[in-house]
XYZ file of C-alpha atoms in Angstrom:
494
model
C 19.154 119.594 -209.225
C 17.970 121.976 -206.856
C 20.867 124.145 -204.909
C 19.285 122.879 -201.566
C 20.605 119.375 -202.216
C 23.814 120.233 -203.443
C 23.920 122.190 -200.296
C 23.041 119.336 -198.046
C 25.200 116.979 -200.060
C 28.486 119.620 -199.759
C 27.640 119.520 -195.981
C 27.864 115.788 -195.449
C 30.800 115.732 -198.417
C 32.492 118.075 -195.738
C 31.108 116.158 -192.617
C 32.369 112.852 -193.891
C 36.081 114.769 -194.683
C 36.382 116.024 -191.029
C 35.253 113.315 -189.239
C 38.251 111.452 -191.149
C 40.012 114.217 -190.432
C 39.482 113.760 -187.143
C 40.071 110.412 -186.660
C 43.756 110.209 -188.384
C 44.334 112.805 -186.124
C 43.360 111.272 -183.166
C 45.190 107.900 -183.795
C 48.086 110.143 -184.320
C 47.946 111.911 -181.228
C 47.136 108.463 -179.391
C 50.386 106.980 -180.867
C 52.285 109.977 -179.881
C 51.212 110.677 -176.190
C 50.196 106.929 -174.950
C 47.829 107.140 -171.993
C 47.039 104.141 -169.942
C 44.337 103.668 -167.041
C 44.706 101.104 -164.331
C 42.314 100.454 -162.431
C 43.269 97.092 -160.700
C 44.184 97.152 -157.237
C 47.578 96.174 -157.645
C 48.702 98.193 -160.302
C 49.355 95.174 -162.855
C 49.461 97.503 -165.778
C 51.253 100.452 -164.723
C 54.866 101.223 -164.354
C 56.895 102.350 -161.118
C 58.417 105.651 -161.063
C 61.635 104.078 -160.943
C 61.481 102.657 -163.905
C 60.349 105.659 -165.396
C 63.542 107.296 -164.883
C 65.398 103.998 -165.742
C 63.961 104.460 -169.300
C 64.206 108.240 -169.633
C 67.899 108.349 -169.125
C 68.811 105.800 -171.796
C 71.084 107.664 -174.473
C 71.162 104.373 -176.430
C 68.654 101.993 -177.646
C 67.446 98.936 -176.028
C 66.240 96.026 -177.619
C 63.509 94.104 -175.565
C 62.568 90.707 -177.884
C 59.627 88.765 -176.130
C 59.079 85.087 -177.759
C 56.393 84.330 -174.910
C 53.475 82.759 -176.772
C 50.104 81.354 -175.437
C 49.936 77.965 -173.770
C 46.241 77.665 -174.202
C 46.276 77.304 -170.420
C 43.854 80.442 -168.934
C 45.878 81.029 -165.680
C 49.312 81.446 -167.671
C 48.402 82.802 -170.929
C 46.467 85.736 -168.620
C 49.678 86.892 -167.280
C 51.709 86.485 -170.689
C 49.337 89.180 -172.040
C 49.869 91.197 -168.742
C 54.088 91.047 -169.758
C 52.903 91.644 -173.614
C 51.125 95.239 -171.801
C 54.149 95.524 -169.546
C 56.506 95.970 -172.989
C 54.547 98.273 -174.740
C 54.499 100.300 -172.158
C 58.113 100.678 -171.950
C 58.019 101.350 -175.571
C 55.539 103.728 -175.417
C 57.503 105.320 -172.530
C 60.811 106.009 -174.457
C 59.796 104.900 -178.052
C 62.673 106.742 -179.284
C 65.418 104.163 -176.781
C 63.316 100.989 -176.340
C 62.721 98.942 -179.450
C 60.593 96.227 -178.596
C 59.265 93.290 -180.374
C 56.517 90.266 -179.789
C 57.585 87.032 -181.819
C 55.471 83.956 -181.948
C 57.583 81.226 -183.371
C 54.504 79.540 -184.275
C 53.136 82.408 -186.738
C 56.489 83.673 -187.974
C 58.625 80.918 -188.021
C 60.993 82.925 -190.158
C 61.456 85.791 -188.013
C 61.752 83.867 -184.749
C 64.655 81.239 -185.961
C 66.578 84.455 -187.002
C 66.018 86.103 -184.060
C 67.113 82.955 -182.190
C 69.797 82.446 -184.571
C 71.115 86.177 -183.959
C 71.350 85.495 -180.076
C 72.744 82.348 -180.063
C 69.101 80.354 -178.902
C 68.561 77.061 -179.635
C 64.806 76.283 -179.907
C 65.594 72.811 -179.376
C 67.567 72.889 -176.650
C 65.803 75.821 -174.829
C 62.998 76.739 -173.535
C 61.374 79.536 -175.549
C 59.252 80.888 -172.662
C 61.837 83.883 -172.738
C 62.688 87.787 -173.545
C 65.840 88.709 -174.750
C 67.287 92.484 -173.568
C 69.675 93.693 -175.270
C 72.259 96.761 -176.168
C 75.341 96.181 -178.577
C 76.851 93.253 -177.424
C 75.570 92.786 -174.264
C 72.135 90.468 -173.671
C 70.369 89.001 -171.108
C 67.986 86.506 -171.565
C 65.060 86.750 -168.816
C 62.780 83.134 -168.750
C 59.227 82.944 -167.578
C 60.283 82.212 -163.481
C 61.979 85.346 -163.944
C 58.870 86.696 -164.515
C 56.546 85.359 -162.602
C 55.673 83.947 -159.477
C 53.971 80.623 -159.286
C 52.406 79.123 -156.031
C 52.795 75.183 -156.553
C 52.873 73.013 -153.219
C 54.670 70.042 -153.372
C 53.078 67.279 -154.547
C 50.065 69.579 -156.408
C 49.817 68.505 -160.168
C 48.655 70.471 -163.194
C 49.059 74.673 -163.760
C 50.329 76.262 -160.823
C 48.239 79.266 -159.846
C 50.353 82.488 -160.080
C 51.149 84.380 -156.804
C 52.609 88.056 -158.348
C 54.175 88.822 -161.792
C 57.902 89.886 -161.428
C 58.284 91.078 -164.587
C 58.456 95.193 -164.206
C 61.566 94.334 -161.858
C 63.316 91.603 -164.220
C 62.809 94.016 -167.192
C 64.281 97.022 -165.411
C 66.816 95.059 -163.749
C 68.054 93.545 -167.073
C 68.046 97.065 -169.117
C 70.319 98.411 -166.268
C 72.442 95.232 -166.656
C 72.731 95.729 -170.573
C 72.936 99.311 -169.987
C 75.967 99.614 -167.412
C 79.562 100.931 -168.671
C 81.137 97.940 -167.483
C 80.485 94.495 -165.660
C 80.749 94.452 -161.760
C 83.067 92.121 -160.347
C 81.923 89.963 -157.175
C 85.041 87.663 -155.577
C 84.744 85.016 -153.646
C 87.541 84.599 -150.510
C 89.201 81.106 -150.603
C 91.671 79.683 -147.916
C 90.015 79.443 -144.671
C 87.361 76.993 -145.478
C 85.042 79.120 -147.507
C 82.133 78.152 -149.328
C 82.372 76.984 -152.868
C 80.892 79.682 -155.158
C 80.042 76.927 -157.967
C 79.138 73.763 -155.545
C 75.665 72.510 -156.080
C 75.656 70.365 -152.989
C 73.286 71.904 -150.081
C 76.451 73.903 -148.658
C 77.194 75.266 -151.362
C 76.614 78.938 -153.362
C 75.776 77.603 -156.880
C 72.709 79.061 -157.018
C 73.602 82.704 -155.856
C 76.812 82.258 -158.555
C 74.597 81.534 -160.736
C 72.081 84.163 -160.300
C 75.009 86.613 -160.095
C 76.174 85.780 -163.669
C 72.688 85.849 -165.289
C 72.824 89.135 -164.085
C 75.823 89.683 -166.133
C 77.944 90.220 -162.585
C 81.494 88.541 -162.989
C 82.300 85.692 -160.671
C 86.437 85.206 -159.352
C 87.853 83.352 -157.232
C 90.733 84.998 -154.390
C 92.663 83.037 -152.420
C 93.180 85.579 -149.504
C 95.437 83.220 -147.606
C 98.819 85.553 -146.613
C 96.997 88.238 -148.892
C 97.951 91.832 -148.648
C 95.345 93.237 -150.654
C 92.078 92.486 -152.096
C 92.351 92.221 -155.776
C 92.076 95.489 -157.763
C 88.602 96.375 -159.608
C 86.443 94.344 -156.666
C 83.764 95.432 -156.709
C 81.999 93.257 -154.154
C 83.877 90.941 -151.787
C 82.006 88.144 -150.863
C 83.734 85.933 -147.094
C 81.266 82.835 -146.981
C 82.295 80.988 -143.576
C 85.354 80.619 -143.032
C 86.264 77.675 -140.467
C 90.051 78.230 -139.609
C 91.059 82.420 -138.052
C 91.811 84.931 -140.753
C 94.918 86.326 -139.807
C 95.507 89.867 -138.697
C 97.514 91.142 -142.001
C 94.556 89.228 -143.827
C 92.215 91.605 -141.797
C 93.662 94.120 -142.554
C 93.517 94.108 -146.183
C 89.683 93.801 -146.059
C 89.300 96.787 -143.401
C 91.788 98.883 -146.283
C 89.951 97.884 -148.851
C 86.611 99.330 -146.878
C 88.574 102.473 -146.059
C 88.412 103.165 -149.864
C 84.593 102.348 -150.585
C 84.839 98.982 -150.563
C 81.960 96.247 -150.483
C 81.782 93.309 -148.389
C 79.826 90.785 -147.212
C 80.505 89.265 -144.126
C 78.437 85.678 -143.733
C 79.817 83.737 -140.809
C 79.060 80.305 -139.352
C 79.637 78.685 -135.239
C 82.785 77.318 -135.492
C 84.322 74.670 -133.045
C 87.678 73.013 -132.618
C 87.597 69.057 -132.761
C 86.531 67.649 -129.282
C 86.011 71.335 -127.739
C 82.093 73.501 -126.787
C 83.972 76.395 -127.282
C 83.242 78.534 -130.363
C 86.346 79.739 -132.428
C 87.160 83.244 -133.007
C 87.124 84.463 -136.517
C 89.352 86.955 -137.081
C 87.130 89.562 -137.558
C 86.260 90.475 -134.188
C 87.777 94.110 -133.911
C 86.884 95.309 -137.176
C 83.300 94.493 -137.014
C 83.908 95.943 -133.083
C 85.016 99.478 -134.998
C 81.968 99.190 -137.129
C 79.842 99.137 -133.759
C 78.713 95.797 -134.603
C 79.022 92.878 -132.055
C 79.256 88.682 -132.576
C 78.030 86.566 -129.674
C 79.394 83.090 -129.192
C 76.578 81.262 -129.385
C 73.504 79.573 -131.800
C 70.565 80.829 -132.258
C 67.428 79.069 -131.098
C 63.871 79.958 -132.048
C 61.324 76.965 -131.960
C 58.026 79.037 -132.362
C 59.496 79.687 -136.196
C 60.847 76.558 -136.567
C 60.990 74.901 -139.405
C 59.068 70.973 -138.901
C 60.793 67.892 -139.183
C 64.276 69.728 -138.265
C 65.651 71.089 -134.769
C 64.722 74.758 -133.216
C 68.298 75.754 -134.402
C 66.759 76.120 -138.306
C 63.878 78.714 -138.698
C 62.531 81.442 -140.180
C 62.635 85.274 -139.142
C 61.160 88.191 -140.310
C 62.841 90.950 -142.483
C 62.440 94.614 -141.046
C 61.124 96.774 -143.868
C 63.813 99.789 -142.732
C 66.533 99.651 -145.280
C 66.591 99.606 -149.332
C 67.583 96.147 -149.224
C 64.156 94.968 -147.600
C 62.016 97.732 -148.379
C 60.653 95.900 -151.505
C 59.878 92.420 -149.996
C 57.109 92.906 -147.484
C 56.232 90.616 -145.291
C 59.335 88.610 -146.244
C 60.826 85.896 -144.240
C 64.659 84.111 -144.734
C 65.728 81.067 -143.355
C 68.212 80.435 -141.430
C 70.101 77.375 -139.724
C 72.877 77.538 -137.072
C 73.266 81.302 -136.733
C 75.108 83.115 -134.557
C 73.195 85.801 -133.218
C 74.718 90.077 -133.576
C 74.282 93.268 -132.173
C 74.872 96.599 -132.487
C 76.991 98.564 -130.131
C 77.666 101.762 -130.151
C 78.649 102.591 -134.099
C 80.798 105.500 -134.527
C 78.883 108.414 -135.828
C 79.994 107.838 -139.103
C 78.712 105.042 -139.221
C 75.051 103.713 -139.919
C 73.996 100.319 -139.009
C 70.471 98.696 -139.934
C 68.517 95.909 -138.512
C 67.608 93.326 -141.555
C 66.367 90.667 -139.911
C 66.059 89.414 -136.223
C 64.719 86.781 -134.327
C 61.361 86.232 -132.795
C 60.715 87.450 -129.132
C 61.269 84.226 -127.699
C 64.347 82.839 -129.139
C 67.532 82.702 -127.549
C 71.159 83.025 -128.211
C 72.424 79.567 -126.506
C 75.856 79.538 -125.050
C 76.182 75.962 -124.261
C 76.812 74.490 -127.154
C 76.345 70.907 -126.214
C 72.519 72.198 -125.261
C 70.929 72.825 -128.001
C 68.084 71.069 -126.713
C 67.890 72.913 -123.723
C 65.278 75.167 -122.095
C 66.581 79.129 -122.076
C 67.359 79.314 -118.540
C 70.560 80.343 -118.285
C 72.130 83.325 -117.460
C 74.613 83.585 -119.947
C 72.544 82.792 -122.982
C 71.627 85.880 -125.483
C 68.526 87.116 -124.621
C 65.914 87.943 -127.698
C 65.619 89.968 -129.655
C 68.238 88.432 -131.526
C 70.037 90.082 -134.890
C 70.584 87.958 -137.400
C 71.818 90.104 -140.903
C 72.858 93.275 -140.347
C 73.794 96.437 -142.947
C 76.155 99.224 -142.352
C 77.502 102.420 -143.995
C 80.257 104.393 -143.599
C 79.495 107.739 -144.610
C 82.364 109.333 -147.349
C 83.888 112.766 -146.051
C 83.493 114.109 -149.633
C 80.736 113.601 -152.188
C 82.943 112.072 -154.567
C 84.024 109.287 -152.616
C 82.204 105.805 -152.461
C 80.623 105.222 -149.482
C 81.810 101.781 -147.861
C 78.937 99.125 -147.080
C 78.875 96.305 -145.253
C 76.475 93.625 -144.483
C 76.753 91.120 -141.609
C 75.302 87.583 -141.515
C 75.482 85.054 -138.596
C 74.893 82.376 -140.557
C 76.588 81.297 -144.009
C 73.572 78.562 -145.117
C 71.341 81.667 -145.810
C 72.876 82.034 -148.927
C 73.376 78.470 -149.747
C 71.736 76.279 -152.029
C 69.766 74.702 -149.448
C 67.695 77.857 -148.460
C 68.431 80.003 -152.557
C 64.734 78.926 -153.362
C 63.125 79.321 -149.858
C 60.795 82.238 -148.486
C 62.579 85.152 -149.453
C 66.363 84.114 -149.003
C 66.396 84.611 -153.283
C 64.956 88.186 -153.044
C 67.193 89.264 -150.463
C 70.017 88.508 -151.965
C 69.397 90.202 -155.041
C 68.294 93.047 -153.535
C 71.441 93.131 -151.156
C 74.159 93.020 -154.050
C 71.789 95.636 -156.096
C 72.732 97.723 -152.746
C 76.049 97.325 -152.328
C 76.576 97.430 -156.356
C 74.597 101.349 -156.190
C 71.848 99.788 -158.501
C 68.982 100.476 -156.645
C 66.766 101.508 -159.267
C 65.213 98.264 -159.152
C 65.121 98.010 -155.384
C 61.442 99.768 -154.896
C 59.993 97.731 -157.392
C 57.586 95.645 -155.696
C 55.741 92.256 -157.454
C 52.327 92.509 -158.744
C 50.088 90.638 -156.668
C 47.809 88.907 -158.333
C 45.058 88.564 -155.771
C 41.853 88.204 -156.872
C 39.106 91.273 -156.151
C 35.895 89.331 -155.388
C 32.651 91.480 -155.663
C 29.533 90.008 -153.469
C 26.162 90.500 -154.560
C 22.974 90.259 -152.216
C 19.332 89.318 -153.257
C 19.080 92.836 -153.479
C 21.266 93.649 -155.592
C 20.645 91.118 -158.100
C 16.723 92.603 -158.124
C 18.282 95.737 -158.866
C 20.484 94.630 -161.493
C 17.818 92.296 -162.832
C 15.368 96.206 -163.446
C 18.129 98.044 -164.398
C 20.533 95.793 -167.076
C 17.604 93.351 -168.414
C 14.567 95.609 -168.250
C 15.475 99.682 -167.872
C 18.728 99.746 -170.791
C 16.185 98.064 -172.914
C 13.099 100.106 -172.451
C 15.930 103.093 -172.643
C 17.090 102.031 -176.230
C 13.383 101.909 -177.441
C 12.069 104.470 -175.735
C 14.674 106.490 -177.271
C 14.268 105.139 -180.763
C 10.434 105.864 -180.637
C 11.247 109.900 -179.343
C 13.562 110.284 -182.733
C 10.813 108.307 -184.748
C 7.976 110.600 -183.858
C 10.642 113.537 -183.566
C 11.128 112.781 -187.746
C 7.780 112.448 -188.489
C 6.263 115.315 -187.220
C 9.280 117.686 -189.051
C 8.310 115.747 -192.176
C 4.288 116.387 -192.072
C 5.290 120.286 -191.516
């Protein structure tokens, strides 16, 4: 054989090796240093910064254990694959700290009942539209409405269309509850009337409760009647309206317990006295006073954000996007019923108190109770704007002492079950005890909108993509073929 061809046959022997060469390399590399593009206008596929730094400081790995599986309904299975991109890019962020794994029970039975078996699931109980996040001994199961946000009116039937995908914020949230050295504890005060933290009537707090303990927060009960202390190792105190006076030693031990860095929430309701207009004090006059926050006797009254079918006393007001609480929900609205409106006056200088929500410009603050119904003309009625939840901080003299927060609602039904799935009441919420508990990673984590990006195309343009996509890339590819053709044959007649 001639040494030309064994030349020309080393040179593609060698050509062949490096281009494999090459490519292992390359799928190396891409394994190694994952790279991701997103080019939608919401960021779908892309991760906050936030939870970045959630998943580089993890020192111990997290499991994350998806058993979402296609529906065969387009709308939902879309964003199932958008959570399926979501995990792998937490892997692919920390692959070292973040094990994570796609089951579908359907094409590894096997696998999936052990899995289920190992966390204490049962498929025939529960719903398998669920991830499971876990560390040691500590899981938390997040379902699909954990995940996503569907927009269903009442009444519609079939697939609800999906309004944002929650799932970057449920995923971080739930790694930071696996993750944390020890459970917080939230109490509930008892012994002036409070609301029930497990009552699933309208008034009551069953839904927050139970949104606190799927967050892996603990839940007690603390009957604060005579009390001289809150109970050691709060870490939130939640007072729900109270309808009888706390006492002044009762006081007392909540304003100590916010001396030290303590947590409270403060949610209170119009109270009257059998047979009387006159609204009831609550006890909690002066400290809120030494906070620089004020409580005006009255209810507020908004009826350009009423709700229909109920009185101007329930409606809706805006949250102010100032604080880390509300920065997240934008454009979000919380309902409200029977609120007394608040104010800030004068806060010591060590003290910072934020605006969270307030009334419309034309509400009113009415004083006569028994006129509820009545045209804001008087005198004495609060004039609007109106505040209606409130957040202060006391600023610690050192660095390594817990600031004390506080937040300050004039209405108790804003957490209750009646308004827990309304507007943004849920998100609130959330956000608020991620505040007071110092877990804020999960605070600027906004949802995904899902909005659709609609392109228009003229008569014009369709000309011009008509030339270009069924005439010019055709002509292109042949006239390109016929240049290497002749290109060839004219080297071979040499």
């Amino acid at each position: 054989m001639p040494a030309a061809n064994w030349t020309r046959r080393g040179n593609i022997a060698v050509a062949i090796v490096a281009a494999l060469v090459l490519l292992v390399l390359a799928n190396y590399l891409a394994s190694k240093y994952w790279v991701q593009w997103d080019w939608t206008a919401s960021r779908i596929h892309s991760i906050s910064e936030k939870t970045q730094g959630t998943l580089d400081a993890l020192k111990t790995p997290v499991r994350i254990i998806s058993f979402l599986s296609d529906r065969q309904q387009p709308e939902v299975d879309s964003v199932l694959r958008e959570v399926r991109t979501l995990i792998d890019g937490y892997h692919s962020r920390n692959p070292k700290y973040v094990v994570a794994e796609l089951v579908d029970y359907n094409r590894d039975p096997l696998r999936a009942q052990d899995l289920l078996k190992q966390y204490k699931i049962d498929p025939w109980r529960d719903s398998l539209d669920l991830i499971v996040v876990s560390q040691g001994e500590r899981t938390k199961l997040l379902r699909l409405d954990d995940l996503v946000e569907f927009d269903q009116e009442p009444g519609q039937q079939g697939v609800p269309m999906v309004r944002a995908i929650r799932a970057e914020e449920a995923l971080t949230g739930a790694i930071l509850s696996v993750t944390r050295q020890r459970r917080p504890k939230l109490v509930f005060a008892t012994g002036h009337g409070e609301r029930d933290p497990r009552e699933s009537r309208e008034d009551g707090l069953g839904q927050l409760t139970a949104e606190l303990e799927h967050g892996d927060i603990e839940i007690e009960n603390w009957n604060a009647f005579a009390a001289t202390a809150v109970p050691a190792g709060t870490d939130v105190l939640f007072i729900t309206g109270p309808q009888t006076v706390w006492l002044a030693g009762e006081v007392a031990a909540v304003d100590a317990y916010l001396q030290h860095g303590g947590r409270v929430v403060l949610l209170l309701e119009p109270s009257l006295p059998r047979n009387a207009n006159v609204m009831m004090p609550t006890g909690f006059e002066s400290l809120l006073s030494r906070w620089g926050i004020g409580i005006h006797a009255d209810i507020v009254i908004d009826r350009d954000n009423g709700v229909p079918f109920l009185g101007p006393e329930t409606f809706s007001a805006s949250l102010l996007a100032l604080h880390p609480v509300t920065r997240s929900i934008d454009k979000g609205r919380v309902l409200f019923t029977l609120a007394r409106s608040l104010s800030i006056d004068a806060p010591p200088p060590e003290v910072v108190v934020n605006t969270l929500s307030e009334s419309s410009s034309t509400a009113w603050g009415e004083t006569a109770i028994d006129k509820l119904s009545a045209v804001a003309n008087d005198t004495a009625d609060t004039r609007a704007p109106l505040g209606l939840l409130l957040a202060a901080e006391h600023k610690a003299s050192t660095k390594d002492e817990r600031p004390a927060r506080l937040i300050v609602s004039g209405d108790a039904d804003v957490a209750s079950n009646m308004f827990m799935g309304s507007a943004s009441n849920r998100d609130f919420w959330l956000n608020a005890i991620a505040w007071l508990l110092d877990e804020q990673q999960t605070l600027g984590i906004a949802p995904k909108d899902r909005a659709l990006t609609r392109m228009f195309v003229t008569e014009e343009d369709k000309t011009r993509l008509f030339f270009v996509l069924v005439l010019g890339l055709p002509a292109l590819t042949i006239a390109t073929g016929l240049l290497v053709w002749w290109t060839r044959r004219r080297g071979a007649t040499r």
